[in-house]
Coordinates of C-alpha atoms in Angstrom, one line a residue:
Chain A
M1 CA -46.0 -11.5 8.1
T2 CA -45.4 -13.0 11.6
N3 CA -47.4 -13.3 14.8
S4 CA -46.0 -12.7 18.2
E5 CA -45.5 -16.4 18.8
D6 CA -43.3 -16.9 15.7
P7 CA -39.5 -16.7 16.2
I8 CA -38.0 -13.5 15.2
L9 CA -35.0 -15.4 13.8
S10 CA -35.2 -18.9 12.5
I11 CA -32.2 -20.9 11.2
Q12 CA -32.8 -24.2 9.5
N13 CA -30.3 -26.8 8.4
L14 CA -27.6 -24.2 7.8
H15 CA -24.3 -25.4 6.4
K16 CA -21.3 -23.5 5.4
T17 CA -18.2 -24.9 3.7
Y18 CA -15.6 -22.4 2.6
S19 CA -13.9 -22.6 -0.8
D20 CA -10.8 -24.2 0.8
G21 CA -13.0 -27.1 2.0
F22 CA -13.2 -26.0 5.6
E23 CA -16.6 -26.9 7.0
A24 CA -17.4 -24.0 9.3
L25 CA -21.0 -24.8 10.1
K26 CA -22.7 -28.2 10.2
D27 CA -26.5 -28.4 10.1
I28 CA -27.3 -25.5 12.4
N29 CA -30.9 -25.3 13.6
L30 CA -32.0 -22.6 16.0
D31 CA -35.1 -20.5 16.7
I32 CA -34.8 -17.2 18.6
S33 CA -37.8 -15.5 20.2
K34 CA -38.5 -11.8 20.1
G35 CA -36.9 -9.9 23.0
E36 CA -34.6 -12.6 24.3
I37 CA -30.9 -12.5 24.8
I38 CA -29.1 -15.6 23.6
A39 CA -25.4 -16.1 24.1
L40 CA -23.5 -18.3 21.7
L41 CA -20.5 -19.7 23.4
G42 CA -17.7 -21.5 21.8
P43 CA -13.9 -21.6 21.5
N44 CA -12.1 -19.7 18.8
G45 CA -12.8 -21.0 15.3
A46 CA -16.0 -22.8 16.4
G47 CA -18.1 -21.0 13.8
K48 CA -19.8 -18.3 15.9
T49 CA -18.7 -15.4 13.6
T50 CA -19.5 -17.3 10.5
L51 CA -23.0 -17.9 11.7
I52 CA -23.5 -14.2 12.5
S53 CA -21.9 -13.2 9.2
I54 CA -24.3 -15.4 7.2
I55 CA -27.4 -14.0 8.9
C56 CA -26.1 -10.4 8.3
G57 CA -25.3 -11.0 4.6
I58 CA -21.5 -10.8 4.8
V59 CA -20.9 -14.5 4.2
R60 CA -22.9 -16.7 1.8
P61 CA -24.5 -19.9 3.2
T62 CA -23.7 -23.2 1.4
S63 CA -27.2 -24.5 2.1
G64 CA -30.0 -24.1 4.5
K65 CA -32.5 -21.3 5.3
V66 CA -32.5 -18.3 7.6
T67 CA -35.5 -16.1 8.1
V68 CA -35.8 -12.9 10.1
C69 CA -39.3 -11.9 11.1
G70 CA -40.4 -14.5 8.5
Y71 CA -38.4 -12.9 5.7
D72 CA -35.7 -14.9 3.8
I73 CA -32.2 -13.4 4.3
I74 CA -31.4 -13.9 0.6
R75 CA -34.6 -13.3 -1.2
D76 CA -35.8 -10.5 1.0
F77 CA -32.4 -9.1 2.0
R78 CA -33.5 -5.5 2.1
K79 CA -36.2 -6.4 4.7
T80 CA -34.0 -8.6 6.9
R81 CA -30.9 -6.4 6.8
S82 CA -32.9 -3.3 7.8
I83 CA -34.2 -5.2 10.8
I84 CA -30.7 -6.3 11.9
G85 CA -27.9 -4.3 13.5
L86 CA -24.4 -5.7 13.7
V87 CA -21.5 -4.9 16.1
P88 CA -18.5 -6.7 14.7
Q89 CA -15.7 -8.2 16.8
E90 CA -13.0 -5.9 15.4
L91 CA -13.0 -2.2 16.1
T92 CA -13.2 -1.2 12.4
T93 CA -13.8 2.5 12.1
D94 CA -12.9 5.3 9.8
S95 CA -10.3 7.1 11.9
F96 CA -10.7 10.4 10.2
E97 CA -14.4 10.7 10.5
T98 CA -16.3 12.3 13.3
V99 CA -18.6 10.4 15.7
W100 CA -21.6 12.2 14.3
S101 CA -20.8 11.7 10.6
T102 CA -20.1 8.0 10.9
I103 CA -23.4 7.4 12.7
T104 CA -25.3 9.5 10.2
F105 CA -23.6 7.4 7.5
S106 CA -24.7 4.2 9.1
R107 CA -28.3 5.3 9.4
G108 CA -28.4 6.4 5.8
L109 CA -26.8 3.2 4.5
Y110 CA -29.5 1.2 6.2
G111 CA -32.1 3.2 4.3
K112 CA -33.4 5.4 7.0
P113 CA -34.1 9.1 6.6
P114 CA -32.0 11.5 8.8
N115 CA -33.3 11.7 12.3
T116 CA -31.1 13.8 14.5
Q117 CA -33.2 13.2 17.6
H118 CA -32.7 9.5 17.4
I119 CA -29.0 9.8 16.8
E120 CA -28.7 12.2 19.8
K121 CA -30.7 9.7 22.0
V122 CA -28.4 6.8 21.0
L123 CA -25.2 8.9 21.6
R124 CA -26.5 10.1 25.0
E125 CA -27.4 6.6 26.0
L126 CA -23.9 5.4 25.1
S127 CA -22.2 8.4 26.8
L128 CA -20.8 9.6 23.5
W129 CA -22.8 12.8 23.1
D130 CA -20.0 15.0 24.4
R131 CA -17.7 13.5 21.8
K132 CA -20.1 13.8 18.8
D133 CA -17.7 16.2 17.0
S134 CA -14.5 14.3 17.9
M135 CA -12.6 12.4 15.3
I136 CA -12.8 8.7 15.8
M137 CA -9.1 8.4 16.1
T138 CA -9.1 10.5 19.2
L139 CA -11.5 8.1 21.1
S140 CA -10.4 5.6 23.6
G141 CA -10.8 1.8 23.0
G142 CA -13.9 1.7 25.2
M143 CA -15.5 4.7 23.4
K144 CA -14.8 3.1 20.0
R145 CA -16.5 -0.1 21.2
R146 CA -19.5 2.0 22.3
L147 CA -19.4 3.8 19.0
M148 CA -19.7 0.5 17.1
I149 CA -22.8 -0.2 19.1
A150 CA -24.1 3.3 18.4
K151 CA -23.6 2.7 14.6
A152 CA -25.5 -0.6 14.8
L153 CA -28.4 1.1 16.7
S154 CA -28.5 4.1 14.4
H155 CA -31.2 2.5 12.2
E156 CA -33.4 1.3 15.1
P157 CA -32.8 -2.5 14.6
E158 CA -35.1 -5.1 16.1
V159 CA -32.4 -7.7 16.2
L160 CA -28.9 -6.9 17.4
F161 CA -25.8 -9.1 16.9
L162 CA -22.9 -8.4 19.2
D163 CA -19.9 -10.4 18.2
E164 CA -17.6 -10.6 21.2
P165 CA -18.7 -7.3 22.5
T166 CA -16.3 -7.3 25.5
A167 CA -13.2 -8.9 23.8
G168 CA -10.2 -7.0 25.1
V169 CA -12.0 -4.5 27.3
D170 CA -11.4 -3.8 30.9
V171 CA -13.6 -4.9 33.8
S172 CA -15.5 -1.7 34.3
L173 CA -16.3 -1.4 30.6
R174 CA -17.6 -4.9 30.6
Q175 CA -20.0 -4.0 33.3
D176 CA -21.1 -1.0 31.2
M177 CA -21.6 -3.2 28.2
W178 CA -23.8 -5.6 30.3
E179 CA -25.8 -2.7 31.4
I180 CA -26.3 -1.4 27.9
V181 CA -27.3 -4.9 26.7
S182 CA -29.8 -5.1 29.6
E183 CA -31.3 -1.7 28.7
L184 CA -31.6 -2.8 25.1
K185 CA -33.5 -5.9 26.1
Q186 CA -35.9 -3.8 28.1
S187 CA -36.5 -1.7 25.0
G188 CA -37.6 -4.8 23.2
V189 CA -34.4 -5.5 21.1
T190 CA -33.6 -9.2 20.5
I191 CA -29.9 -9.7 21.2
I192 CA -27.6 -12.5 19.9
L193 CA -24.1 -12.2 21.3
T194 CA -21.1 -14.4 20.9
T195 CA -18.6 -14.6 23.6
H196 CA -16.0 -16.9 25.1
Y197 CA -16.4 -15.2 28.4
I198 CA -18.6 -17.6 30.3
D199 CA -19.4 -15.2 33.0
E200 CA -20.8 -12.8 30.4
A201 CA -23.3 -15.4 29.2
E202 CA -24.0 -16.4 32.8
E203 CA -24.6 -12.7 33.7
I204 CA -26.8 -11.4 30.9
A205 CA -28.2 -14.2 28.7
D206 CA -31.6 -15.8 28.8
R207 CA -30.5 -18.8 26.8
V208 CA -27.1 -20.2 26.0
G209 CA -26.1 -22.0 22.8
I210 CA -22.8 -23.8 22.7
I211 CA -21.0 -24.1 19.3
N212 CA -18.1 -26.3 18.9
D213 CA -16.4 -27.4 15.7
G214 CA -19.2 -25.9 13.6
E215 CA -22.0 -27.7 15.4
L216 CA -24.5 -26.3 17.8
I217 CA -24.2 -28.9 20.4
L218 CA -26.6 -27.5 22.9
V219 CA -29.1 -24.7 23.3
E220 CA -30.8 -24.4 26.7
E221 CA -32.3 -21.8 29.0
K222 CA -29.4 -20.7 31.2
H223 CA -30.8 -21.7 34.5
T224 CA -32.1 -25.0 33.2
L225 CA -28.7 -25.7 31.7
M226 CA -27.0 -25.0 34.9
R227 CA -29.5 -27.1 36.8
K228 CA -29.3 -30.0 34.3
L229 CA -25.6 -30.2 33.8
G230 CA -24.4 -28.5 36.9
K231 CA -23.0 -30.7 39.6
K232 CA -23.2 -29.7 43.2
Q233 CA -20.6 -30.4 45.8
L234 CA -21.0 -30.7 49.6
I235 CA -17.9 -29.6 51.4
L236 CA -17.5 -30.7 55.0
E237 CA -14.9 -29.0 57.2
L238 CA -13.9 -31.8 59.7
S239 CA -13.3 -31.2 63.4
Q240 CA -10.3 -33.5 63.4
P241 CA -8.1 -34.3 60.4
L242 CA -8.6 -37.6 58.7
A243 CA -5.8 -39.8 57.4
L244 CA -8.0 -42.1 55.3
I245 CA -11.6 -42.3 54.2
P246 CA -13.2 -45.2 56.2
G247 CA -14.3 -48.2 54.1
S248 CA -17.8 -47.7 55.3
L249 CA -18.0 -44.5 53.3
A250 CA -16.5 -45.9 50.1
S251 CA -19.9 -45.9 48.2
F252 CA -20.1 -42.1 48.4
E253 CA -16.9 -41.7 46.4
L254 CA -15.7 -38.9 48.7
E255 CA -12.6 -36.9 48.1
L256 CA -10.3 -36.1 51.0
S257 CA -8.2 -32.9 50.9
A258 CA -4.4 -33.2 51.2
D259 CA -4.4 -31.9 54.8
G260 CA -7.2 -34.3 55.8
N261 CA -9.4 -31.4 57.0
Q262 CA -12.0 -31.4 54.2
L263 CA -14.3 -34.0 52.8
V264 CA -15.9 -33.3 49.4
Y265 CA -19.0 -35.1 48.2
T266 CA -20.1 -34.5 44.6
F267 CA -23.8 -35.2 43.9
D268 CA -26.2 -34.8 41.0
T269 CA -29.0 -32.3 41.6
Q270 CA -31.2 -34.0 39.1
A271 CA -31.0 -37.4 40.8
E272 CA -33.9 -38.8 42.7
R273 CA -31.9 -39.1 45.8
T274 CA -28.9 -36.9 46.4
G275 CA -27.5 -39.2 49.1
I276 CA -26.8 -36.3 51.5
T277 CA -28.9 -37.7 54.3
S278 CA -27.3 -41.1 54.1
L279 CA -23.9 -39.6 54.0
L280 CA -24.5 -37.5 57.1
D281 CA -25.9 -40.6 58.9
D282 CA -23.0 -42.7 57.9
L283 CA -20.5 -40.0 59.0
K284 CA -22.1 -39.9 62.4
E285 CA -22.0 -43.7 62.7
S286 CA -18.3 -43.7 61.7
G287 CA -17.6 -41.1 64.4
I288 CA -16.5 -38.4 62.0
A289 CA -17.6 -34.9 63.2
F290 CA -17.5 -31.8 61.2
R291 CA -17.6 -28.2 62.3
D292 CA -18.9 -26.5 59.1
L293 CA -20.4 -27.4 55.8
D294 CA -20.8 -25.6 52.5
T295 CA -22.3 -26.4 49.0
T296 CA -21.0 -25.1 45.6
Q297 CA -22.6 -25.4 42.2
S298 CA -20.7 -25.8 38.9
T299 CA -20.2 -22.6 37.0
L300 CA -21.2 -22.2 33.4
E301 CA -17.5 -22.2 32.7
E302 CA -17.1 -25.7 34.1
I303 CA -20.2 -26.9 32.2
F304 CA -18.8 -25.4 29.0
V305 CA -15.4 -27.0 29.4
N306 CA -17.0 -30.3 30.0
L307 CA -19.2 -30.0 27.0
V308 CA -16.6 -29.0 24.5
S309 CA -14.2 -31.6 25.6
D310 CA -16.9 -34.3 25.5
A311 CA -18.7 -33.2 22.4
P312 CA -21.0 -34.4 21.0
V313 CA -23.4 -34.3 23.9
G314 CA -26.6 -36.2 24.1
Q315 CA -28.4 -33.9 26.5
G316 CA -30.3 -30.9 25.4
G317 CA -29.7 -30.5 21.7
P318 CA -30.5 -27.7 19.4
Q319 CA -34.1 -26.4 19.7
Chain B
M1 CA -34.5 1.6 -4.2
N2 CA -32.5 2.5 -1.1
L3 CA -31.9 6.1 -2.1
H4 CA -30.7 7.1 1.4
G5 CA -28.1 4.3 1.2
V6 CA -26.8 5.6 -2.2
L7 CA -26.7 9.2 -0.9
A8 CA -24.9 8.0 2.3
I9 CA -22.1 6.4 0.3
Y10 CA -22.0 9.3 -2.1
K11 CA -21.8 12.0 0.6
F12 CA -19.3 10.0 2.6
E13 CA -17.0 9.8 -0.4
M14 CA -17.4 13.4 -1.3
A15 CA -16.7 14.4 2.2
R16 CA -13.5 12.4 2.1
T17 CA -12.3 14.6 -0.8
S18 CA -13.1 17.8 1.0
R19 CA -10.7 16.7 3.7
T20 CA -7.9 16.1 1.1
L21 CA -8.6 19.1 -1.1
V22 CA -4.9 19.9 -1.7
Q23 CA -4.2 16.3 -2.9
S24 CA -7.5 16.0 -4.9
I25 CA -7.8 19.4 -6.6
V26 CA -4.9 21.7 -6.0
A27 CA -2.1 19.2 -6.9
P28 CA -3.6 18.3 -10.3
V29 CA -4.2 21.9 -11.2
I30 CA -0.6 22.8 -10.4
T31 CA 0.6 19.8 -12.4
T32 CA -1.5 20.8 -15.4
S33 CA -0.3 24.4 -15.2
L34 CA 3.3 23.1 -15.3
Y35 CA 2.4 21.1 -18.4
F36 CA 1.2 24.2 -20.1
I37 CA 4.3 26.1 -19.1
V38 CA 6.6 23.4 -20.4
F39 CA 4.7 22.1 -23.4
G40 CA 2.6 25.1 -24.2
A41 CA 5.0 28.0 -23.7
A42 CA 8.5 26.6 -23.7
I43 CA 8.4 23.7 -26.2
G44 CA 5.1 24.6 -27.9
S45 CA 6.6 27.9 -29.2
R46 CA 9.0 25.8 -31.3
I47 CA 6.3 23.5 -32.6
Q48 CA 4.2 24.5 -35.6
Q49 CA 0.5 24.4 -35.4
V50 CA -1.1 21.0 -35.4
E51 CA -3.9 20.8 -38.0
G52 CA -4.4 24.6 -37.7
V53 CA -4.5 24.6 -33.9
S54 CA -1.7 26.0 -31.7
Y55 CA 0.2 23.3 -29.9
G56 CA -0.8 24.7 -26.4
A57 CA -4.5 24.5 -27.3
F58 CA -4.0 21.1 -29.1
I59 CA -2.9 19.4 -25.9
V60 CA -5.8 20.7 -23.7
P61 CA -8.2 17.9 -24.5
G62 CA -5.4 15.3 -24.0
L63 CA -4.4 16.9 -20.7
I64 CA -8.0 16.8 -19.4
M65 CA -8.3 13.2 -20.5
L66 CA -5.0 12.3 -18.8
N67 CA -6.3 13.8 -15.5
L68 CA -9.8 12.4 -15.9
L69 CA -8.6 8.9 -16.5
T70 CA -6.0 8.7 -13.8
H71 CA -8.1 10.4 -11.1
S72 CA -11.3 8.5 -12.0
I73 CA -9.3 5.3 -11.5
S74 CA -7.5 6.4 -8.3
N75 CA -10.6 7.9 -6.7
A76 CA -12.8 4.9 -7.3
S77 CA -10.2 2.3 -6.5
F78 CA -9.2 3.9 -3.3
G79 CA -12.8 4.6 -2.4
I80 CA -13.7 0.8 -2.3
Y81 CA -10.2 -0.5 -1.4
F82 CA -9.9 1.6 1.8
P83 CA -13.0 0.1 3.5
K84 CA -11.8 -3.3 2.6
F85 CA -8.4 -2.5 4.0
V86 CA -9.6 -1.1 7.3
G87 CA -12.5 -3.6 7.6
T88 CA -15.4 -1.1 7.5
I89 CA -16.7 -2.8 4.3
Y90 CA -18.7 -5.1 6.7
E91 CA -21.2 -2.3 7.0
V92 CA -21.8 -2.0 3.3
L93 CA -22.0 -5.7 2.9
S94 CA -24.5 -6.1 5.7
A95 CA -26.6 -3.1 4.7
P96 CA -29.9 -3.3 2.7
V97 CA -28.2 -1.9 -0.5
S98 CA -28.1 -3.6 -3.9
T99 CA -25.2 -4.0 -6.3
M100 CA -26.5 -1.1 -8.4
E101 CA -26.8 1.2 -5.3
V102 CA -23.3 0.4 -4.1
V103 CA -21.9 1.1 -7.5
L104 CA -24.0 4.3 -7.9
G105 CA -22.6 5.5 -4.5
Y106 CA -18.9 4.8 -5.0
V107 CA -18.6 5.2 -8.8
G108 CA -20.9 8.2 -8.8
S109 CA -18.8 10.1 -6.3
A110 CA -15.5 9.1 -8.0
A111 CA -16.9 10.3 -11.3
T112 CA -18.2 13.5 -9.8
K113 CA -14.8 14.3 -8.3
S114 CA -13.1 13.6 -11.7
L115 CA -15.6 15.7 -13.5
I116 CA -15.1 18.7 -11.1
L117 CA -11.4 18.3 -11.7
G118 CA -11.8 18.1 -15.5
I119 CA -13.8 21.3 -15.5
I120 CA -11.3 23.1 -13.2
I121 CA -8.5 22.0 -15.6
L122 CA -10.5 23.3 -18.5
F123 CA -10.8 26.7 -16.8
T124 CA -7.1 26.6 -15.8
A125 CA -6.2 26.0 -19.5
A126 CA -8.3 29.0 -20.5
F127 CA -5.7 31.2 -18.7
F128 CA -2.9 29.8 -20.8
V129 CA -4.3 29.2 -24.3
D130 CA -7.1 30.4 -26.6
L131 CA -9.8 27.7 -26.2
Q132 CA -12.7 27.0 -28.4
I133 CA -15.3 24.3 -27.9
A134 CA -17.1 23.5 -31.2
H135 CA -19.5 20.9 -29.8
P136 CA -20.1 21.5 -26.1
F137 CA -22.7 18.6 -25.7
V138 CA -20.3 16.1 -27.4
M139 CA -17.6 17.4 -25.1
L140 CA -19.9 16.9 -22.1
F141 CA -20.7 13.4 -23.3
F142 CA -17.1 12.4 -23.5
L143 CA -16.3 14.0 -20.2
V144 CA -19.2 12.3 -18.3
S145 CA -18.9 8.9 -20.0
T146 CA -15.1 8.8 -19.6
A147 CA -15.3 9.8 -15.9
A148 CA -18.0 7.2 -15.3
S149 CA -16.5 4.3 -17.2
F150 CA -13.0 4.8 -15.8
S151 CA -14.4 5.1 -12.3
L152 CA -16.0 1.7 -12.9
L153 CA -12.6 0.4 -13.9
G154 CA -11.2 1.9 -10.7
F155 CA -13.9 0.3 -8.7
I156 CA -13.0 -3.1 -10.2
I157 CA -9.3 -2.6 -9.5
G158 CA -10.2 -1.6 -5.9
I159 CA -12.1 -4.8 -5.4
W160 CA -9.4 -6.9 -7.1
A161 CA -6.5 -5.4 -5.2
D162 CA -5.6 -7.0 -1.9
N163 CA -2.6 -4.8 -1.3
F164 CA -1.5 -1.2 -2.1
E165 CA 0.9 -2.4 -4.8
K166 CA -1.8 -4.0 -6.8
L167 CA -3.9 -0.9 -6.3
S168 CA -1.3 1.1 -8.2
V169 CA 0.0 -1.5 -10.6
V170 CA -2.8 -1.2 -13.2
P171 CA -2.9 2.6 -13.3
M172 CA 0.9 3.0 -13.4
L173 CA 1.9 0.1 -15.7
L174 CA -1.1 0.0 -18.0
V175 CA -3.2 3.1 -18.0
T176 CA -0.5 5.8 -17.8
P177 CA 1.4 4.4 -20.8
L178 CA -1.8 4.0 -22.8
I179 CA -2.6 7.7 -22.1
F180 CA 0.8 8.9 -23.1
L181 CA 0.8 6.8 -26.2
G182 CA -2.8 7.6 -27.0
G183 CA -2.2 10.8 -28.7
S184 CA -2.7 13.1 -25.7
F185 CA 0.2 15.3 -26.8
Y186 CA 0.4 14.6 -30.5
S187 CA -1.6 13.6 -33.5
I188 CA -0.9 10.1 -34.8
D189 CA -0.4 11.6 -38.2
M190 CA 3.0 12.6 -36.8
L191 CA 4.0 9.0 -36.3
P192 CA 5.5 6.6 -38.9
P193 CA 2.8 4.4 -40.6
L194 CA 3.6 1.3 -38.5
W195 CA 3.1 3.2 -35.2
Q196 CA 0.0 4.8 -36.6
T197 CA -1.5 1.3 -37.0
I198 CA -0.3 0.1 -33.6
S199 CA -1.8 3.2 -32.0
L200 CA -5.2 2.2 -33.4
F201 CA -5.2 -0.7 -30.9
N202 CA -4.9 1.7 -28.0
P203 CA -8.4 2.4 -26.6
V204 CA -7.4 5.7 -25.1
L205 CA -6.7 7.0 -28.5
Y206 CA -10.4 6.9 -29.4
L207 CA -11.3 8.9 -26.2
V208 CA -8.7 11.6 -26.7
S209 CA -9.5 11.8 -30.4
G210 CA -13.3 12.1 -29.9
F211 CA -12.8 14.6 -27.0
R212 CA -10.4 16.7 -29.1
W213 CA -13.0 16.6 -32.0
S214 CA -15.5 18.2 -29.7
F215 CA -13.1 21.1 -29.2
Y216 CA -11.5 21.7 -32.6
E217 CA -13.3 19.3 -35.0
I218 CA -10.0 17.5 -35.7
A219 CA -9.7 13.8 -34.9
D220 CA -7.4 10.8 -35.5
V221 CA -10.5 8.5 -35.8
N222 CA -14.1 9.0 -36.6
V223 CA -16.0 10.6 -33.7
G224 CA -18.8 8.0 -34.0
V225 CA -16.3 5.2 -33.5
S226 CA -14.9 7.1 -30.5
M227 CA -18.4 7.3 -28.9
L228 CA -19.1 3.6 -29.6
C229 CA -15.8 2.7 -28.1
I230 CA -16.5 4.5 -24.8
I231 CA -20.0 3.0 -24.6
L232 CA -18.6 -0.5 -25.2
F233 CA -16.0 0.0 -22.5
M234 CA -18.6 1.2 -20.0
A235 CA -20.8 -1.8 -20.8
A236 CA -17.8 -4.2 -20.3
C237 CA -16.9 -2.6 -16.9
L238 CA -20.6 -2.7 -15.8
S239 CA -20.7 -6.4 -16.7
V240 CA -17.6 -7.1 -14.6
V241 CA -19.0 -5.2 -11.7
F242 CA -22.3 -7.2 -11.8
W243 CA -20.3 -10.4 -12.0
I244 CA -18.3 -9.3 -8.9
F245 CA -21.4 -8.8 -6.8
K246 CA -23.1 -11.9 -8.2
T247 CA -20.3 -14.1 -7.3
G248 CA -19.1 -12.1 -4.3
Y249 CA -15.6 -12.1 -5.8
K250 CA -13.1 -10.8 -3.1
L251 CA -16.1 -9.4 -1.1
R252 CA -18.3 -12.2 0.2
T253 CA -16.8 -15.6 1.0

């Protein structure tokens, strides 16, 4: 049905308005390639979960079209849903079931014949094999989170949705999750994750999409995004404290630290001229010496905060 | 058809029963035995035969129907309400299963459990009274169709309910009175003419009457009417279930 160049997931003009009139999604367009990891960032209530829920069949779209491997999610729901695995945000499990039985249930539900080897492989990969006969209620929060992933992987999906996979988990478990995601990517699974942890997207995603108020305001390759929108700062540690910035340096719009020991110059990495050479020349002419210098780049978090507070943004745009 | 999906739901629900064996099987059997002791032995000994059948034997079909109806509703309503309550319903909604397959899984397991219970009660009754089954296939028809149709009703209630009170309000305030007033423990010939007419508006009367006919060939209403009644009821429940999945009522927003 599709060739390798076609997107594995294609969303076109997707709208969702709930019965109470709330417009959760506004004209979402997005193509996702096979094997990539895309992180959807956005504040609470931005529409991330609604978007995932529509693709997985839990929420009905108001209008628009979504295809998975070229199959329509409504007309060919059996095909698309068997390709998709979903790890929801909430830890919703049957407390009185065992790990083994709940995963066997998930595999069967998705139309796959029993395959104990595959389930064993998934459980071992997620460090749950030793707990296969344990009741779910006896598992720790981290184990339950891994169990949710195991359930979603039980039917060997090609596309995996992770809705806030690390919400409320400790630092070491977050690292574990990132490793799991990275291993899944290596095995060829396409991963769409939602998060509001920016460092998570920065760490593991190939592309980042930013959703705010139901609109996909930007989708960009992570490094391109940071290069495009990230500002760099040159920090100069002065040899002697400065009381005021000399008038000759006014054009650089420098910032002086409160103690007068640090000068900060913010520049655009995309600009034809960064102005660094001129600044250093002018500093020398003004007799201002410095003993050290450093540069810092905006984090994805700063980019994100800027974007959602200034939305809509002209740069980038949905792909 | 996603047969693995249907079987997954069916087995999951059946396994849930095996974990609550006392509540699902032992409790109804004890309750029924108590009915026989009280109505059959204690009170029944003072009641004359009803249309040639001892009172203890007369109430057996009614008692089986009472259990079949209440447990079909509670099994199916709880089966679908619980995943909604704890949130695991997301998995069923996002799985490649059709309406019919979901219904087959949940309603099939609820009806199976009720049927098993009905048969156990039948055997329990045989210890207390002298039973005869004149038309076993007709009895089986009523047993299966009642279990299936009231499991469908339970499924509808489970989807409609958004709290535990709603879950129990229909069985307690509607179904139980209908069962008790539907001739489970008496023939409507024993009632004054006005109440006989009113009883004819009670759908459960037709089930109990038809079911009792399959045992002793005595009935309050024609057995053909009873059969038509249960078929119409099942068709109505199926239509509502299809409407629910078509519109996503209380399931998909």
